Amino acid sequence: MEQKLTLQQKLLQKLSPQQIQVIKLLEIPTMQLEQRIKKELEENPVLELESDDPENSEDQDNNEQELETDVDNDEFSFDDYLNDDDEIPTYKTNTNNYSKDDKYIDIPFSVGITFHESLYDQLGMINLPEDDRQLAEYIIGNIDDDGYLRRDLISISDDLAFNLNMEVPEEKLKEILEIIQQFDPPGVGARDLKECLLLQLNRKKGNNHELATSIIKDFFEEFTRKHYEKIKKKLDLSDEDLKQGIDQILKLNPKPGSSYSNPLNKSNQHIIPDFILDNIDGELNLSLNQQNVPDLKINDTYLEMLHALVKESKTKNKNQKDAVVFVKQKVDSAKWFIDAIRQRNQTLLITMSEIINFQKEYFKDGDETKLRPMILKDIAEKTNLDISTISRVSNSKYIQTHFGIFPLKYFFSEGMQKEDGEEVSTREIKKILHDCIDNEDKHKPLTDEKLTKILKDKSYNIARRTVAKYREQLGIPVARLRKKL
């Protein structure tokens, strides 16, 4: 078989390690930036915190300049160590970069007894054979933080057979589960919302609870869809009786586990603003929130070490060459990291400044109706940055203003034209929708058709399906589900 060799030219765009580092730092918010800097400080001994002594900074600048002069000198070059017969792997001279799969994880801390610990404690207070106790512990381990057993008993039976070599029929697991369902809080161990509510009602007494039990047991679908008239008709109830029964159901806890768990046991994500906007006598002053972000510099000792190695004799001792490669790599990595932090801060400030200029009327007093339509492309054109860069800046970043803390994504919205030709932001329309629904008669909530008519009366000529889309984006259910008795 004849083989042919062909020569082909291709133009490929490739990001340098420095560019990749800038992009990665640009994506992360201030809180993660602190963690990222701490990690870099731990991994690169050349990098250290900036000293408050200005003389040290001047000495460092002089050392760096002198080092660069020596390294680039015609009589001696760092390349002399690399252009040798012994090839040095490229990974020794490349900076360390991090992939998109890197995760920044909060470290949770525990306060008091947890929900699952309380279940295990209650299990220890009852007499069970050892095998049954082992099954109960396994079931408790499958209960989630809300108190539900999301896995079916058949799957748990299969797990026991494969993992623990225990052949346990579904009926036996059901017996153990019924024991756990007697634990506190009421409703724990339920497999769905209906069972959870019934478990709670079974522990209560009274006529109203019997009616509530009947509604959940026999008319659960009608209840969830708020078809109250059907329930009233089928159970032959008065308005007052139905209201009392529904009120008893609404007092139940749909997530029994969350009510028991101490909120301090959860790892909460605190919002730390990336930008701070102050309104001083009508003048808007933007700054980066660098309160907990340390200033960095290159360690003088390593600079002097590399300076000394470079000035030594030209004999190509392998150990000496490896030492120079290592120190040079760490110094370059530290320089790139410091420069990447500087570029990140500059890009953030440029982008946020243009957003503020674009939405200047809004940022003066925080009136949501003054938000202009704005998309990523608008800011990209004003900053001469790529749209992907604007997207990275806007993602997971927050700004603190004199009227609250907001995510940057909040200020971006599509636009539409009113009947008089004026362009308005969809944010303004959503604000009107939200206000209308907040002030509606909850006994006769506004349908999407009525909301569409209200908007048209205000010169916002939009279709009913668009109103429904905006309502869903606001997390507001349909009129029937907003109805109250």
Coordinates of C-alpha atoms in Angstrom, one line a residue:
M1 CA 0.0 0.0 0.0
E2 CA 1.4 3.4 -1.1
Q3 CA 1.7 6.1 1.5
K4 CA 1.8 9.8 0.7
L5 CA 3.3 12.6 2.8
T6 CA 1.7 16.0 2.6
L7 CA 2.6 19.4 4.1
Q8 CA -0.1 21.5 5.5
Q9 CA -0.1 25.0 7.0
K10 CA -2.6 25.9 9.8
L11 CA -3.2 29.1 11.8
L12 CA -4.0 28.3 15.4
Q13 CA -4.8 30.6 18.3
K14 CA -3.1 29.4 21.5
L15 CA -3.3 31.1 24.9
S16 CA -0.1 31.5 26.8
P17 CA 0.2 30.3 30.4
Q18 CA 0.1 33.9 31.5
Q19 CA -3.2 34.6 29.6
I20 CA -4.8 31.5 31.0
Q21 CA -3.9 32.6 34.5
V22 CA -5.4 36.0 33.9
I23 CA -8.6 34.4 32.6
K24 CA -8.9 32.1 35.6
L25 CA -8.4 34.9 38.1
L26 CA -10.9 37.1 36.3
E27 CA -13.6 34.6 36.8
I28 CA -13.4 34.2 40.5
P29 CA -15.0 36.6 43.1
T30 CA -13.1 38.3 45.9
M31 CA -13.7 35.6 48.5
Q32 CA -12.1 32.9 46.2
L33 CA -9.4 35.3 45.2
E34 CA -8.2 35.4 48.9
Q35 CA -8.1 31.6 48.9
R36 CA -6.3 31.5 45.5
I37 CA -3.6 33.9 46.7
K38 CA -3.1 31.9 49.9
K39 CA -2.7 28.7 47.8
E40 CA -0.1 30.4 45.6
L41 CA 1.8 31.7 48.6
E42 CA 1.9 28.1 50.0
E43 CA 3.1 26.6 46.7
N44 CA 5.6 29.3 45.6
P45 CA 8.2 30.2 48.2
V46 CA 9.4 33.1 46.0
L47 CA 6.1 34.9 46.5
E48 CA 5.5 36.7 49.8
L49 CA 3.3 39.4 51.3
E50 CA 4.2 43.0 50.5
S51 CA 6.2 44.7 53.4
D52 CA 5.0 48.0 54.8
D53 CA 8.7 49.3 54.5
P54 CA 9.0 51.3 51.3
E55 CA 12.8 50.9 51.3
N56 CA 12.4 47.1 50.8
S57 CA 10.2 47.7 47.8
E58 CA 12.9 50.0 46.3
D59 CA 15.6 47.5 47.0
Q60 CA 13.5 44.8 45.3
D61 CA 12.9 46.9 42.2
N62 CA 16.7 47.5 42.0
N63 CA 17.5 43.8 42.4
E64 CA 15.0 42.9 39.7
Q65 CA 16.4 45.4 37.3
E66 CA 19.9 44.3 38.0
L67 CA 19.0 40.7 37.6
E68 CA 17.3 41.3 34.2
T69 CA 20.4 43.2 33.1
D70 CA 22.7 40.3 34.0
V71 CA 20.4 37.7 32.5
D72 CA 20.2 39.6 29.2
N73 CA 24.0 40.4 29.1
D74 CA 25.7 39.3 25.9
E75 CA 28.5 37.6 27.8
F76 CA 26.2 35.4 29.8
S77 CA 22.6 34.4 29.4
F78 CA 20.2 32.1 31.2
D79 CA 19.8 30.3 27.9
D80 CA 23.4 29.1 28.3
Y81 CA 22.0 26.7 30.9
L82 CA 19.2 25.5 28.6
N83 CA 21.1 25.2 25.3
D84 CA 23.0 22.1 26.3
D85 CA 23.1 18.5 25.1
D86 CA 21.0 17.5 28.1
E87 CA 17.4 18.5 27.4
I88 CA 15.4 19.8 30.2
P89 CA 11.7 18.8 30.2
T90 CA 9.4 21.8 29.4
Y91 CA 7.4 21.2 32.5
K92 CA 10.3 22.4 34.6
T93 CA 10.2 25.8 33.0
N94 CA 6.4 26.3 32.7
T95 CA 4.3 28.0 35.3
N96 CA 1.7 26.0 37.1
N97 CA -1.8 26.6 35.8
Y98 CA -5.2 25.3 37.0
S99 CA -7.9 23.7 35.0
K100 CA -11.6 24.6 34.8
D101 CA -12.2 21.5 36.9
D102 CA -10.5 23.0 39.9
K103 CA -13.0 23.5 42.8
Y104 CA -13.0 26.0 45.6
I105 CA -14.7 24.3 48.6
D106 CA -16.0 25.9 51.8
I107 CA -14.9 24.1 54.9
P108 CA -18.0 23.5 57.0
F109 CA -17.9 23.6 60.8
S110 CA -20.2 21.9 63.2
V111 CA -22.2 23.4 66.0
G112 CA -24.3 21.3 68.3
I113 CA -26.0 18.0 67.4
T114 CA -26.9 17.4 63.7
F115 CA -30.2 16.1 62.4
H116 CA -28.8 12.7 61.6
E117 CA -27.0 12.4 64.9
S118 CA -30.4 13.0 66.6
L119 CA -31.9 10.1 64.7
Y120 CA -29.1 7.8 65.6
D121 CA -29.5 8.9 69.3
Q122 CA -33.2 8.1 69.2
L123 CA -32.4 4.7 67.6
G124 CA -30.1 4.0 70.5
M125 CA -33.0 4.4 72.9
I126 CA -35.1 1.5 71.6
N127 CA -34.5 -2.2 71.9
L128 CA -33.8 -3.8 68.5
P129 CA -32.0 -7.0 67.5
E130 CA -28.5 -6.3 66.1
D131 CA -29.5 -7.1 62.5
D132 CA -32.6 -4.8 62.7
R133 CA -30.4 -2.0 64.2
Q134 CA -28.0 -2.3 61.3
L135 CA -30.8 -2.0 58.8
A136 CA -32.2 1.0 60.7
E137 CA -28.8 2.7 60.6
Y138 CA -28.5 2.1 56.9
I139 CA -32.0 3.6 56.2
I140 CA -31.2 6.6 58.4
G141 CA -28.0 7.1 56.4
N142 CA -30.2 7.4 53.2
I143 CA -32.5 10.1 54.7
D144 CA -31.6 13.5 53.3
D145 CA -31.3 16.8 55.3
D146 CA -34.9 17.7 54.7
G147 CA -36.0 14.4 56.4
Y148 CA -37.1 12.5 53.4
L149 CA -36.1 9.0 52.3
R150 CA -35.7 9.7 48.6
R151 CA -34.6 6.2 47.6
D152 CA -37.2 3.4 47.2
L153 CA -37.0 0.3 49.5
I154 CA -36.3 -2.0 46.6
S155 CA -33.1 -0.1 45.7
I156 CA -32.0 -0.1 49.3
S157 CA -32.6 -3.9 49.4
D158 CA -30.4 -4.2 46.3
D159 CA -27.7 -2.1 48.0
L160 CA -27.7 -4.2 51.1
A161 CA -27.3 -7.4 48.9
F162 CA -24.4 -6.0 46.9
N163 CA -22.6 -4.0 49.6
L164 CA -23.2 -5.9 52.8
N165 CA -24.2 -9.3 51.5
M166 CA -27.5 -9.1 53.3
E167 CA -30.7 -10.5 51.7
V168 CA -33.5 -8.3 53.1
P169 CA -37.0 -8.4 51.7
E170 CA -38.8 -5.1 51.0
E171 CA -41.5 -5.9 53.7
K172 CA -38.8 -6.1 56.4
L173 CA -37.3 -2.8 55.4
K174 CA -40.8 -1.3 55.5
E175 CA -41.2 -2.5 59.1
I176 CA -37.9 -0.8 60.1
L177 CA -38.9 2.4 58.2
E178 CA -42.2 2.5 60.2
I179 CA -40.2 2.5 63.4
I180 CA -38.0 5.3 62.2
Q181 CA -41.1 7.3 61.1
Q182 CA -42.1 7.4 64.8
F183 CA -39.0 9.4 65.6
D184 CA -38.9 13.2 66.0
P185 CA -39.3 15.5 64.2
P186 CA -42.8 14.3 63.0
G187 CA -42.7 13.4 59.3
V188 CA -39.2 12.1 59.3
G189 CA -38.6 9.1 57.0
A190 CA -41.4 10.0 54.6
R191 CA -40.9 9.0 50.9
D192 CA -42.9 11.9 49.5
L193 CA -44.7 15.1 50.6
K194 CA -48.1 13.3 51.0
E195 CA -46.7 10.7 53.4
C196 CA -44.8 13.4 55.3
L197 CA -48.0 15.5 55.9
L198 CA -50.0 12.4 56.9
L199 CA -47.3 11.3 59.4
Q200 CA -47.6 14.7 61.0
L201 CA -51.4 14.7 61.0
N202 CA -51.5 11.2 62.6
R203 CA -49.8 12.5 65.7
K204 CA -52.4 15.2 66.1
K205 CA -55.9 14.9 67.5
G206 CA -59.1 16.8 66.9
N207 CA -61.9 17.1 64.3
N208 CA -60.0 19.6 62.2
H209 CA -57.1 17.2 61.9
E210 CA -59.4 14.5 60.7
L211 CA -60.7 16.8 58.0
A212 CA -57.1 17.7 57.1
T213 CA -56.2 14.0 57.0
S214 CA -59.1 13.3 54.7
I215 CA -58.1 16.2 52.3
I216 CA -54.5 15.0 52.1
K217 CA -55.3 11.3 51.9
D218 CA -58.1 11.4 49.3
F219 CA -57.8 14.8 47.6
F220 CA -54.0 15.5 47.6
E221 CA -53.8 16.4 43.9
E222 CA -56.8 18.8 44.2
F223 CA -55.1 20.3 47.3
T224 CA -51.8 20.9 45.6
R225 CA -53.5 22.5 42.5
K226 CA -55.8 24.5 44.8
H227 CA -59.0 23.1 43.3
Y228 CA -60.7 24.0 46.5
E229 CA -64.2 24.0 45.0
K230 CA -63.9 20.4 44.0
I231 CA -62.8 19.4 47.6
K232 CA -65.6 21.5 49.1
K233 CA -68.2 19.9 46.8
K234 CA -67.0 16.2 47.2
L235 CA -66.8 16.5 51.0
D236 CA -69.9 18.7 51.3
L237 CA -68.1 21.3 53.3
S238 CA -69.0 24.9 54.2
D239 CA -66.5 27.7 53.3
E240 CA -65.6 28.0 57.0
D241 CA -65.0 24.2 57.5
L242 CA -62.8 24.0 54.3
K243 CA -60.8 27.0 55.5
Q244 CA -60.1 25.5 58.9
G245 CA -59.0 22.2 57.3
I246 CA -56.7 23.9 54.9
D247 CA -55.3 26.1 57.7
Q248 CA -54.4 23.0 59.7
I249 CA -52.5 21.6 56.7
L250 CA -50.6 24.9 56.1
K251 CA -49.3 24.7 59.6
L252 CA -47.5 21.5 58.9
N253 CA -43.8 21.4 58.0
P254 CA -43.0 20.2 54.5
K255 CA -39.3 19.8 55.4
P256 CA -39.2 18.3 58.9
G257 CA -35.4 17.8 58.8
S258 CA -34.6 21.4 58.1
S259 CA -36.6 22.6 61.1
Y260 CA -34.5 20.5 63.4
S261 CA -31.0 21.1 62.0
N262 CA -29.0 23.9 63.4
P263 CA -28.5 26.4 60.6
L264 CA -24.9 26.9 61.8
N265 CA -24.2 23.3 60.8
K266 CA -24.6 24.3 57.1
S267 CA -21.8 25.9 55.1
N268 CA -23.4 29.2 54.1
Q269 CA -22.0 31.2 51.3
H270 CA -21.5 34.7 52.5
I271 CA -21.6 37.5 50.0
I272 CA -18.5 39.7 49.9
P273 CA -18.9 42.5 47.4
D274 CA -16.2 42.8 44.8
F275 CA -16.9 46.5 44.2
I276 CA -17.9 49.3 46.5
L277 CA -19.8 52.3 45.1
D278 CA -20.1 55.4 47.3
N279 CA -22.4 58.3 46.6
I280 CA -20.6 61.4 48.0
D281 CA -22.6 64.6 47.5
G282 CA -24.0 63.2 44.2
E283 CA -20.7 62.0 42.9
L284 CA -20.3 58.3 42.4
N285 CA -17.0 56.9 43.6
L286 CA -16.1 53.3 42.6
S287 CA -13.4 51.2 44.2
L288 CA -12.4 47.5 44.4
N289 CA -13.0 45.7 47.7
Q290 CA -9.4 44.8 48.5
Q291 CA -9.9 44.7 52.3
N292 CA -8.8 41.1 52.8
V293 CA -6.7 40.7 49.6
P294 CA -3.0 41.0 50.4
D295 CA -0.4 42.8 48.3
L296 CA 2.3 40.6 47.0
K297 CA 6.0 40.8 46.1
I298 CA 8.9 38.6 45.2
N299 CA 11.1 37.4 48.1
D300 CA 14.4 39.3 48.1
T301 CA 16.3 36.2 49.3
Y302 CA 15.4 34.2 46.1
L303 CA 16.2 37.2 43.9
E304 CA 19.6 37.5 45.5
M305 CA 20.1 33.7 45.1
L306 CA 19.3 33.8 41.4
H307 CA 21.5 36.9 41.1
A308 CA 24.4 35.0 42.6
L309 CA 23.9 31.9 40.5
V310 CA 23.8 33.9 37.3
K311 CA 27.1 35.7 38.2
E312 CA 28.9 32.5 39.0
S313 CA 31.3 30.8 36.6
K314 CA 30.0 29.5 33.3
T315 CA 30.9 25.9 34.1
K316 CA 27.8 23.9 33.3
N317 CA 27.5 21.9 36.5
K318 CA 24.2 19.9 36.3
N319 CA 23.2 20.6 39.9
Q320 CA 23.9 24.3 39.4
K321 CA 21.9 24.3 36.2
D322 CA 19.0 22.6 37.9
A323 CA 19.1 25.1 40.7
V324 CA 19.0 28.0 38.3
V325 CA 16.1 26.4 36.3
F326 CA 14.1 25.9 39.5
V327 CA 14.6 29.4 41.0
K328 CA 14.1 31.1 37.6
Q329 CA 10.9 29.2 37.1
K330 CA 9.6 30.2 40.6
V331 CA 10.5 33.8 40.1
D332 CA 8.8 33.9 36.7
S333 CA 5.8 32.2 38.1
A334 CA 5.6 34.8 40.9
K335 CA 6.0 37.7 38.5
W336 CA 3.2 36.3 36.2
F337 CA 0.9 35.8 39.2
I338 CA 1.4 39.4 40.5
D339 CA 0.9 40.7 36.9
A340 CA -2.2 38.6 36.5
I341 CA -3.7 40.0 39.7
R342 CA -2.9 43.6 38.5
Q343 CA -4.5 42.9 35.1
R344 CA -7.5 41.4 36.8
N345 CA -8.1 44.4 39.0
Q346 CA -7.7 46.8 36.0
T347 CA -10.2 44.8 33.9
L348 CA -12.7 44.7 36.7
L349 CA -12.5 48.5 37.3
I350 CA -12.7 49.3 33.6
T351 CA -15.8 47.1 33.1
M352 CA -17.6 48.2 36.2
S353 CA -16.9 51.9 35.5
E354 CA -18.6 51.5 32.1
I355 CA -21.6 49.7 33.6
I356 CA -22.0 52.6 36.0
N357 CA -21.7 55.2 33.2
F358 CA -24.3 53.3 31.2
Q359 CA -26.7 53.1 34.1
K360 CA -25.8 56.4 35.8
E361 CA -29.4 57.5 36.5
Y362 CA -30.1 54.2 38.2
F363 CA -27.0 54.2 40.4
K364 CA -27.8 57.7 41.7
D365 CA -30.9 56.6 43.7
G366 CA -31.4 52.9 43.0
D367 CA -34.8 53.4 41.2
E368 CA -35.3 50.1 39.3
T369 CA -37.5 51.8 36.7
K370 CA -34.5 53.9 35.6
L371 CA -32.5 50.8 34.5
R372 CA -31.7 51.1 30.8
P373 CA -31.7 48.0 28.5
M374 CA -28.1 46.7 28.5
I375 CA -26.5 43.6 27.2
L376 CA -23.0 42.3 27.3
K377 CA -22.2 43.6 23.8
D378 CA -23.0 47.2 24.9
I379 CA -20.2 47.1 27.6
A380 CA -17.9 45.1 25.4
E381 CA -18.0 47.8 22.7
K382 CA -17.4 50.6 25.3
T383 CA -14.4 48.9 26.9
N384 CA -13.0 47.4 23.7
L385 CA -12.9 44.0 25.5
D386 CA -14.3 40.7 24.3
I387 CA -17.8 39.7 25.2
S388 CA -16.5 36.6 26.9
T389 CA -14.3 38.8 29.1
I390 CA -17.4 40.9 30.1
S391 CA -19.2 37.7 30.9
R392 CA -16.4 36.5 33.1
V393 CA -16.4 39.8 35.0
S394 CA -20.2 39.8 35.4
N395 CA -20.3 36.2 36.7
S396 CA -20.4 35.7 40.4
K397 CA -19.4 39.3 41.2
Y398 CA -21.3 41.7 43.5
I399 CA -21.3 45.5 44.0
Q400 CA -22.1 47.2 47.3
T401 CA -24.1 50.5 46.8
H402 CA -25.7 53.0 49.1
F403 CA -29.1 51.2 48.4
G404 CA -28.0 47.5 48.7
I405 CA -25.8 44.8 47.4
F406 CA -26.5 43.5 43.9
P407 CA -25.0 40.9 41.5
L408 CA -23.6 42.4 38.4
K409 CA -25.9 40.3 36.3
Y410 CA -28.8 42.2 37.8
F411 CA -28.0 45.3 35.7
F412 CA -28.1 43.4 32.4
S413 CA -31.5 43.1 30.7
E414 CA -33.1 43.0 27.2
G415 CA -35.1 45.9 25.9
M416 CA -38.4 46.6 24.2
Q417 CA -40.2 49.6 22.8
K418 CA -43.3 51.2 24.3
E419 CA -46.1 52.4 22.0
D420 CA -44.6 55.9 21.9
G421 CA -41.3 54.5 20.7
E422 CA -39.4 54.8 24.0
E423 CA -37.1 51.9 24.7
V424 CA -37.4 50.4 28.2
S425 CA -35.8 47.6 30.0
T426 CA -37.6 44.3 30.7
R427 CA -36.5 44.9 34.3
E428 CA -39.0 47.8 34.4
I429 CA -41.8 45.6 33.1
K430 CA -41.0 42.9 35.7
K431 CA -41.1 45.5 38.4
I432 CA -44.6 46.6 37.4
L433 CA -45.7 43.0 37.3
H434 CA -44.3 42.3 40.7
D435 CA -46.0 45.4 42.2
C436 CA -49.3 44.4 40.6
I437 CA -49.2 40.9 42.0
D438 CA -48.1 42.2 45.5
N439 CA -51.1 44.5 45.6
E440 CA -53.7 42.1 44.1
D441 CA -56.7 40.7 46.0
K442 CA -55.5 37.3 47.0
H443 CA -59.1 36.0 47.0
K444 CA -59.3 36.9 43.3
P445 CA -55.7 37.0 42.0
L446 CA -54.9 38.6 38.7
T447 CA -54.7 36.2 35.7
D448 CA -52.0 36.6 33.0
E449 CA -54.7 38.0 30.7
K450 CA -55.6 40.7 33.3
L451 CA -51.9 41.5 33.8
T452 CA -51.4 41.8 30.0
K453 CA -54.3 44.3 29.9
I454 CA -52.8 46.4 32.8
L455 CA -49.5 46.6 31.0
K456 CA -51.2 47.6 27.7
D457 CA -53.0 50.3 29.6
K458 CA -49.5 51.6 30.6
S459 CA -48.4 51.5 27.0
Y460 CA -46.4 48.3 27.3
N461 CA -47.7 46.3 24.3
I462 CA -46.6 42.8 25.0
A463 CA -48.2 39.4 24.5
R464 CA -49.8 37.3 27.2
R465 CA -47.2 34.5 26.7
T466 CA -44.5 37.1 27.3
V467 CA -46.2 38.1 30.6
A468 CA -46.3 34.5 31.6
K469 CA -42.6 34.1 30.8
Y470 CA -41.7 37.2 32.9
R471 CA -43.9 36.0 35.8
E472 CA -42.2 32.6 35.8
Q473 CA -38.7 34.3 35.8
L474 CA -39.9 36.2 38.9
G475 CA -40.7 32.8 40.5
I476 CA -44.4 33.7 40.8
P477 CA -47.0 30.9 40.3
V478 CA -50.1 31.2 38.2
A479 CA -53.2 33.0 39.6
R480 CA -54.9 29.8 40.7
L481 CA -52.0 28.8 42.9
R482 CA -51.8 32.3 44.5
K483 CA -55.4 32.2 45.6
K484 CA -56.2 32.3 49.3
L485 CA -59.4 31.2 51.0

